[in-house]
mmCIF file of C-alpha atoms in Angstrom:
data_model
loop_
_atom_site.group_PDB
_atom_site.id
_atom_site.type_symbol
_atom_site.label_atom_id
_atom_site.label_comp_id
_atom_site.label_asym_id
_atom_site.label_seq_id
_atom_site.Cartn_x
_atom_site.Cartn_y
_atom_site.Cartn_z
ATOM 1 C CA LYS A 525 -18.132 -7.105 8.212
ATOM 2 C CA GLN A 526 -14.466 -8.042 8.437
ATOM 3 C CA GLU A 527 -12.162 -5.178 9.397
ATOM 4 C CA VAL A 528 -8.379 -5.340 9.314
ATOM 5 C CA THR A 529 -6.188 -2.917 11.241
ATOM 6 C CA GLN A 530 -2.450 -2.364 11.039
ATOM 7 C CA ILE A 531 -0.665 -0.330 13.676
ATOM 8 C CA PRO A 532 1.545 1.658 13.469
ATOM 9 C CA ALA A 533 0.896 3.337 10.129
ATOM 10 C CA ALA A 534 4.597 4.163 9.830
ATOM 11 C CA LEU A 535 7.746 2.869 11.481
ATOM 12 C CA SER A 536 11.418 3.871 11.218
ATOM 13 C CA VAL A 537 14.181 1.705 12.659
ATOM 14 C CA PRO A 538 17.983 1.597 12.315
ATOM 15 C CA GLU A 539 19.519 -1.014 10.045
ATOM 16 C CA GLY A 540 20.233 -4.337 11.709
ATOM 17 C CA GLU A 541 17.395 -4.234 14.219
ATOM 18 C CA ASN A 542 14.758 -6.914 14.497
ATOM 19 C CA LEU A 543 11.186 -5.629 14.215
ATOM 20 C CA VAL A 544 7.574 -6.708 14.429
ATOM 21 C CA LEU A 545 4.640 -5.497 12.361
ATOM 22 C CA ASN A 546 1.126 -6.050 13.677
ATOM 23 C CA CYS A 547 -2.160 -6.938 12.026
ATOM 24 C CA SER A 548 -5.518 -7.465 13.726
ATOM 25 C CA PHE A 549 -8.853 -8.590 12.317
ATOM 26 C CA THR A 550 -12.359 -8.595 13.742
ATOM 27 C CA ASP A 551 -13.815 -11.864 12.381
ATOM 28 C CA SER A 552 -11.829 -14.937 13.400
ATOM 29 C CA ALA A 553 -13.537 -17.137 10.772
ATOM 30 C CA ILE A 554 -10.794 -16.608 8.236
ATOM 31 C CA TYR A 555 -9.647 -18.880 5.419
ATOM 32 C CA ASN A 556 -6.086 -17.593 5.316
ATOM 33 C CA LEU A 557 -3.976 -14.516 6.009
ATOM 34 C CA GLN A 558 -1.370 -13.101 3.672
ATOM 35 C CA TRP A 559 1.386 -10.566 4.141
ATOM 36 C CA PHE A 560 2.328 -8.453 1.117
ATOM 37 C CA ARG A 561 5.048 -5.969 0.356
ATOM 38 C CA GLN A 562 4.404 -2.892 -1.805
ATOM 39 C CA ASP A 563 7.160 -0.637 -3.111
ATOM 40 C CA PRO A 564 6.253 2.937 -4.168
ATOM 41 C CA GLY A 565 4.394 2.978 -7.471
ATOM 42 C CA LYS A 566 4.478 -0.804 -7.731
ATOM 43 C CA GLY A 567 2.134 -3.726 -7.298
ATOM 44 C CA LEU A 568 1.869 -6.078 -4.344
ATOM 45 C CA THR A 569 4.269 -8.951 -3.830
ATOM 46 C CA SER A 570 3.181 -11.838 -1.630
ATOM 47 C CA LEU A 571 5.615 -12.539 1.212
ATOM 48 C CA LEU A 572 3.919 -15.206 3.310
ATOM 49 C CA LEU A 573 0.588 -16.981 3.416
ATOM 50 C CA ILE A 574 -0.720 -18.626 6.584
ATOM 51 C CA GLN A 575 -3.664 -20.973 6.294
ATOM 52 C CA SER A 576 -6.251 -20.937 9.066
ATOM 53 C CA SER A 577 -4.991 -24.272 10.426
ATOM 54 C CA GLN A 578 -1.392 -23.025 10.719
ATOM 55 C CA ARG A 579 0.298 -21.031 13.473
ATOM 56 C CA GLU A 580 3.261 -19.610 11.582
ATOM 57 C CA GLN A 581 5.206 -19.506 8.335
ATOM 58 C CA THR A 582 8.834 -18.640 7.699
ATOM 59 C CA SER A 583 10.707 -17.423 4.631
ATOM 60 C CA GLY A 584 14.308 -16.368 5.059
ATOM 61 C CA ARG A 585 14.443 -13.454 7.538
ATOM 62 C CA LEU A 586 10.658 -13.239 7.686
ATOM 63 C CA ASN A 587 8.394 -15.052 10.113
ATOM 64 C CA ALA A 588 4.639 -14.596 10.258
ATOM 65 C CA SER A 589 2.448 -15.869 13.067
ATOM 66 C CA LEU A 590 -1.302 -16.261 13.320
ATOM 67 C CA ASP A 591 -3.528 -16.374 16.392
ATOM 68 C CA LYS A 592 -7.045 -16.798 15.059
ATOM 69 C CA SER A 593 -8.747 -16.800 18.434
ATOM 70 C CA SER A 594 -7.399 -13.363 19.316
ATOM 71 C CA GLY A 595 -7.658 -12.035 15.748
ATOM 72 C CA ARG A 596 -3.967 -11.179 15.441
ATOM 73 C CA SER A 597 -1.007 -11.772 13.178
ATOM 74 C CA THR A 598 2.549 -10.523 13.388
ATOM 75 C CA LEU A 599 5.276 -10.243 10.791
ATOM 76 C CA TYR A 600 8.753 -10.517 12.290
ATOM 77 C CA ILE A 601 11.669 -9.200 10.246
ATOM 78 C CA ALA A 602 15.113 -10.185 11.479
ATOM 79 C CA ALA A 603 18.294 -8.168 10.930
ATOM 80 C CA SER A 604 16.565 -5.428 8.948
ATOM 81 C CA GLN A 605 18.214 -3.987 5.824
ATOM 82 C CA PRO A 606 17.606 -0.766 3.872
ATOM 83 C CA GLY A 607 16.128 -2.886 1.081
ATOM 84 C CA ASP A 608 13.327 -3.875 3.469
ATOM 85 C CA SER A 609 11.969 -0.319 3.267
ATOM 86 C CA ALA A 610 8.467 -0.592 1.800
ATOM 87 C CA THR A 611 4.817 -0.675 2.798
ATOM 88 C CA TYR A 612 3.690 -3.958 4.321
ATOM 89 C CA LEU A 613 0.070 -4.989 3.956
ATOM 90 C CA CYS A 614 -1.827 -7.816 5.545
ATOM 91 C CA ALA A 615 -4.967 -9.276 4.021
ATOM 92 C CA VAL A 616 -7.451 -11.897 5.187
ATOM 93 C CA SER A 617 -9.892 -14.016 3.256
ATOM 94 C CA THR A 618 -13.071 -15.377 4.752
ATOM 95 C CA GLY A 619 -13.745 -17.414 1.643
ATOM 96 C CA GLY A 620 -11.217 -18.001 -1.078
ATOM 97 C CA ASN A 621 -8.588 -15.657 -2.446
ATOM 98 C CA GLU A 622 -11.106 -13.998 -4.737
ATOM 99 C CA LYS A 623 -12.198 -11.746 -1.863
ATOM 100 C CA LEU A 624 -9.429 -10.279 0.287
ATOM 101 C CA THR A 625 -9.905 -7.680 3.018
ATOM 102 C CA PHE A 626 -6.843 -5.496 3.435
ATOM 103 C CA GLY A 627 -5.405 -3.425 6.217
ATOM 104 C CA THR A 628 -4.156 0.070 5.394
ATOM 105 C CA GLY A 629 -0.534 -0.991 5.756
ATOM 106 C CA THR A 630 2.581 -0.084 7.721
ATOM 107 C CA ARG A 631 5.151 2.057 5.914
ATOM 108 C CA LEU A 632 8.548 0.793 7.047
ATOM 109 C CA THR A 633 11.760 2.800 6.699
ATOM 110 C CA ILE A 634 15.099 1.209 7.555
ATOM 111 C CA ILE A 635 17.708 3.854 8.359
ATOM 112 C CA PRO A 636 21.244 2.974 7.122
ATOM 113 C CA ASN B 1326 5.822 -16.420 -16.882
ATOM 114 C CA ALA B 1327 4.419 -12.923 -17.318
ATOM 115 C CA GLY B 1328 2.139 -13.349 -14.265
ATOM 116 C CA VAL B 1329 -0.620 -10.711 -14.080
ATOM 117 C CA THR B 1330 -0.397 -8.000 -16.742
ATOM 118 C CA GLN B 1331 -2.358 -4.762 -16.529
ATOM 119 C CA THR B 1332 -2.694 -2.141 -19.241
ATOM 120 C CA PRO B 1333 -2.448 0.789 -19.417
ATOM 121 C CA LYS B 1334 -0.118 1.812 -16.572
ATOM 122 C CA PHE B 1335 -1.343 5.414 -16.572
ATOM 123 C CA GLN B 1336 -4.499 7.036 -17.898
ATOM 124 C CA VAL B 1337 -6.117 10.461 -17.721
ATOM 125 C CA LEU B 1338 -9.826 10.691 -18.494
ATOM 126 C CA LYS B 1339 -12.273 13.525 -18.677
ATOM 127 C CA THR B 1340 -15.440 13.312 -16.596
ATOM 128 C CA GLY B 1341 -18.064 11.310 -18.457
ATOM 129 C CA GLN B 1342 -15.665 9.386 -20.664
ATOM 130 C CA SER B 1343 -15.628 5.597 -20.654
ATOM 131 C CA MET B 1344 -12.688 3.238 -20.793
ATOM 132 C CA THR B 1345 -11.617 -0.352 -20.169
ATOM 133 C CA LEU B 1346 -8.752 -1.400 -17.926
ATOM 134 C CA GLN B 1347 -7.245 -4.633 -19.175
ATOM 135 C CA CYS B 1348 -6.042 -7.529 -17.006
ATOM 136 C CA ALA B 1349 -4.586 -10.799 -18.232
ATOM 137 C CA GLN B 1350 -2.971 -13.716 -16.399
ATOM 138 C CA ASP B 1351 -1.089 -16.675 -17.828
ATOM 139 C CA MET B 1352 -1.132 -18.963 -14.779
ATOM 140 C CA ASN B 1353 -4.496 -20.634 -15.476
ATOM 141 C CA HIS B 1354 -5.890 -19.202 -12.239
ATOM 142 C CA GLU B 1355 -9.586 -19.673 -11.600
ATOM 143 C CA TYR B 1356 -9.985 -16.589 -9.400
ATOM 144 C CA MET B 1357 -9.542 -13.005 -10.603
ATOM 145 C CA SER B 1358 -10.370 -9.762 -8.798
ATOM 146 C CA TRP B 1359 -10.213 -5.991 -9.171
ATOM 147 C CA TYR B 1360 -9.283 -3.657 -6.310
ATOM 148 C CA ARG B 1361 -8.853 0.071 -6.012
ATOM 149 C CA GLN B 1362 -6.291 1.646 -3.684
ATOM 150 C CA ASP B 1363 -6.896 5.075 -2.231
ATOM 151 C CA PRO B 1364 -4.743 6.932 0.316
ATOM 152 C CA GLY B 1365 -5.650 6.024 3.874
ATOM 153 C CA MET B 1366 -8.264 3.464 2.827
ATOM 154 C CA GLY B 1367 -6.273 0.429 1.784
ATOM 155 C CA LEU B 1368 -7.334 -1.789 -1.089
ATOM 156 C CA ARG B 1369 -11.058 -2.280 -1.606
ATOM 157 C CA LEU B 1370 -12.654 -5.006 -3.709
ATOM 158 C CA ILE B 1371 -14.614 -3.807 -6.762
ATOM 159 C CA HIS B 1372 -15.609 -7.014 -8.601
ATOM 160 C CA TYR B 1373 -14.397 -10.580 -8.647
ATOM 161 C CA SER B 1374 -14.736 -13.765 -10.670
ATOM 162 C CA VAL B 1375 -14.436 -17.418 -9.647
ATOM 163 C CA GLY B 1376 -14.260 -18.679 -13.226
ATOM 164 C CA ALA B 1377 -15.088 -17.932 -16.837
ATOM 165 C CA GLY B 1378 -18.645 -16.645 -17.158
ATOM 166 C CA ILE B 1379 -19.047 -16.017 -13.404
ATOM 167 C CA THR B 1380 -18.672 -12.579 -11.830
ATOM 168 C CA ASP B 1381 -19.905 -10.904 -8.660
ATOM 169 C CA GLN B 1382 -19.799 -7.558 -6.904
ATOM 170 C CA GLY B 1383 -17.374 -6.606 -4.203
ATOM 171 C CA GLU B 1384 -17.449 -3.776 -1.702
ATOM 172 C CA VAL B 1385 -17.400 -0.801 -4.138
ATOM 173 C CA PRO B 1386 -18.937 -1.931 -7.467
ATOM 174 C CA ASN B 1387 -20.903 1.199 -8.459
ATOM 175 C CA GLY B 1388 -19.752 2.752 -11.738
ATOM 176 C CA TYR B 1389 -17.849 -0.344 -12.866
ATOM 177 C CA ASN B 1390 -18.697 -3.364 -15.019
ATOM 178 C CA VAL B 1391 -16.784 -6.591 -15.554
ATOM 179 C CA SER B 1392 -17.022 -9.701 -17.682
ATOM 180 C CA ARG B 1393 -15.019 -12.930 -17.816
ATOM 181 C CA SER B 1394 -15.334 -14.604 -21.181
ATOM 182 C CA THR B 1395 -12.031 -16.493 -20.880
ATOM 183 C CA THR B 1396 -9.956 -17.822 -17.975
ATOM 184 C CA GLU B 1397 -7.099 -15.480 -18.880
ATOM 185 C CA ASP B 1398 -8.808 -12.070 -19.175
ATOM 186 C CA PHE B 1399 -10.821 -9.962 -16.750
ATOM 187 C CA PRO B 1400 -11.399 -6.410 -18.061
ATOM 188 C CA LEU B 1401 -12.818 -3.636 -15.877
ATOM 189 C CA ARG B 1402 -15.043 -1.071 -17.595
ATOM 190 C CA LEU B 1403 -15.694 2.433 -16.342
ATOM 191 C CA LEU B 1404 -19.026 3.433 -17.803
ATOM 192 C CA SER B 1405 -18.981 7.207 -17.225
ATOM 193 C CA ALA B 1406 -15.858 8.318 -15.388
ATOM 194 C CA ALA B 1407 -16.203 10.558 -12.338
ATOM 195 C CA PRO B 1408 -13.487 12.345 -10.314
ATOM 196 C CA SER B 1409 -14.276 9.977 -7.396
ATOM 197 C CA GLN B 1410 -12.893 7.156 -9.540
ATOM 198 C CA THR B 1411 -9.431 8.693 -9.506
ATOM 199 C CA SER B 1412 -7.408 5.890 -7.923
ATOM 200 C CA VAL B 1413 -4.851 3.169 -8.492
ATOM 201 C CA TYR B 1414 -6.465 -0.029 -9.759
ATOM 202 C CA PHE B 1415 -5.008 -3.476 -9.152
ATOM 203 C CA CYS B 1416 -5.956 -6.786 -10.706
ATOM 204 C CA ALA B 1417 -5.236 -10.016 -8.826
ATOM 205 C CA SER B 1418 -5.472 -13.718 -9.579
ATOM 206 C CA SER B 1419 -5.069 -16.974 -7.676
ATOM 207 C CA TYR B 1420 -5.803 -20.669 -7.756
ATOM 208 C CA GLN B 1421 -9.070 -21.876 -6.284
ATOM 209 C CA ARG B 1422 -7.266 -24.554 -4.268
ATOM 210 C CA THR B 1423 -6.385 -23.682 -0.692
ATOM 211 C CA GLY B 1424 -2.939 -22.624 0.374
ATOM 212 C CA HIS B 1425 -2.081 -20.627 -2.723
ATOM 213 C CA GLU B 1426 -1.098 -16.973 -2.687
ATOM 214 C CA ALA B 1427 -2.715 -14.189 -4.675
ATOM 215 C CA PHE B 1428 -0.704 -12.543 -7.458
ATOM 216 C CA PHE B 1429 -1.115 -8.866 -8.292
ATOM 217 C CA GLY B 1430 -0.482 -6.797 -11.384
ATOM 218 C CA GLN B 1431 1.585 -3.608 -11.360
ATOM 219 C CA GLY B 1432 -1.477 -1.379 -11.248
ATOM 220 C CA THR B 1433 -3.144 1.263 -13.396
ATOM 221 C CA ARG B 1434 -3.011 4.835 -12.120
ATOM 222 C CA LEU B 1435 -6.196 6.564 -13.296
ATOM 223 C CA THR B 1436 -6.890 10.288 -13.024
ATOM 224 C CA VAL B 1437 -10.325 11.668 -13.865
ATOM 225 C CA VAL B 1438 -10.431 15.421 -14.446
#
């Protein structure tokens, strides 16, 4: 059974710092990996999707990497801003997107 | 585009009552799924569908039914609500083709008393 772990559960950093969020998974036979953002009381917003054949994806200040063989992904956020405060979730699919396995998330707080 | 629309946003039920959580998407996505989110446990898959008329169970299907009569709609039915079903429910949809992200609704916060 696929298990996804995100450590730490919570992280606070001063504004302007670069930071890395971690995601690990137990079964390397994944279809893709997605990073989501969730604001309190809201739904999930997709940030980046990395297909199994890719090593990384970039969108603005965000960069996500994937190392399938070691079962790890990282989400790098450059020049953090208070608006980046949210919970970040990673999810993997071993088939299509109809079945995602989620980590429990990292709650990020950016201190002005 | 409205994306994925869930109704209602909030609901309080008494133990034993039944109800249907509605989910609709306007993106012509083949895949639709229901998840529940509980503190400390992340999102867990309840049921999913790969197309109209096709549904299957996820990780935590007990106490829930689904049907998919159209591409757009994927309702989740609670047959006899229990306090253990108190949770936030999310509906998601995506294309079948590879490389496409999943889209989520805003969630339904359900309390069973």
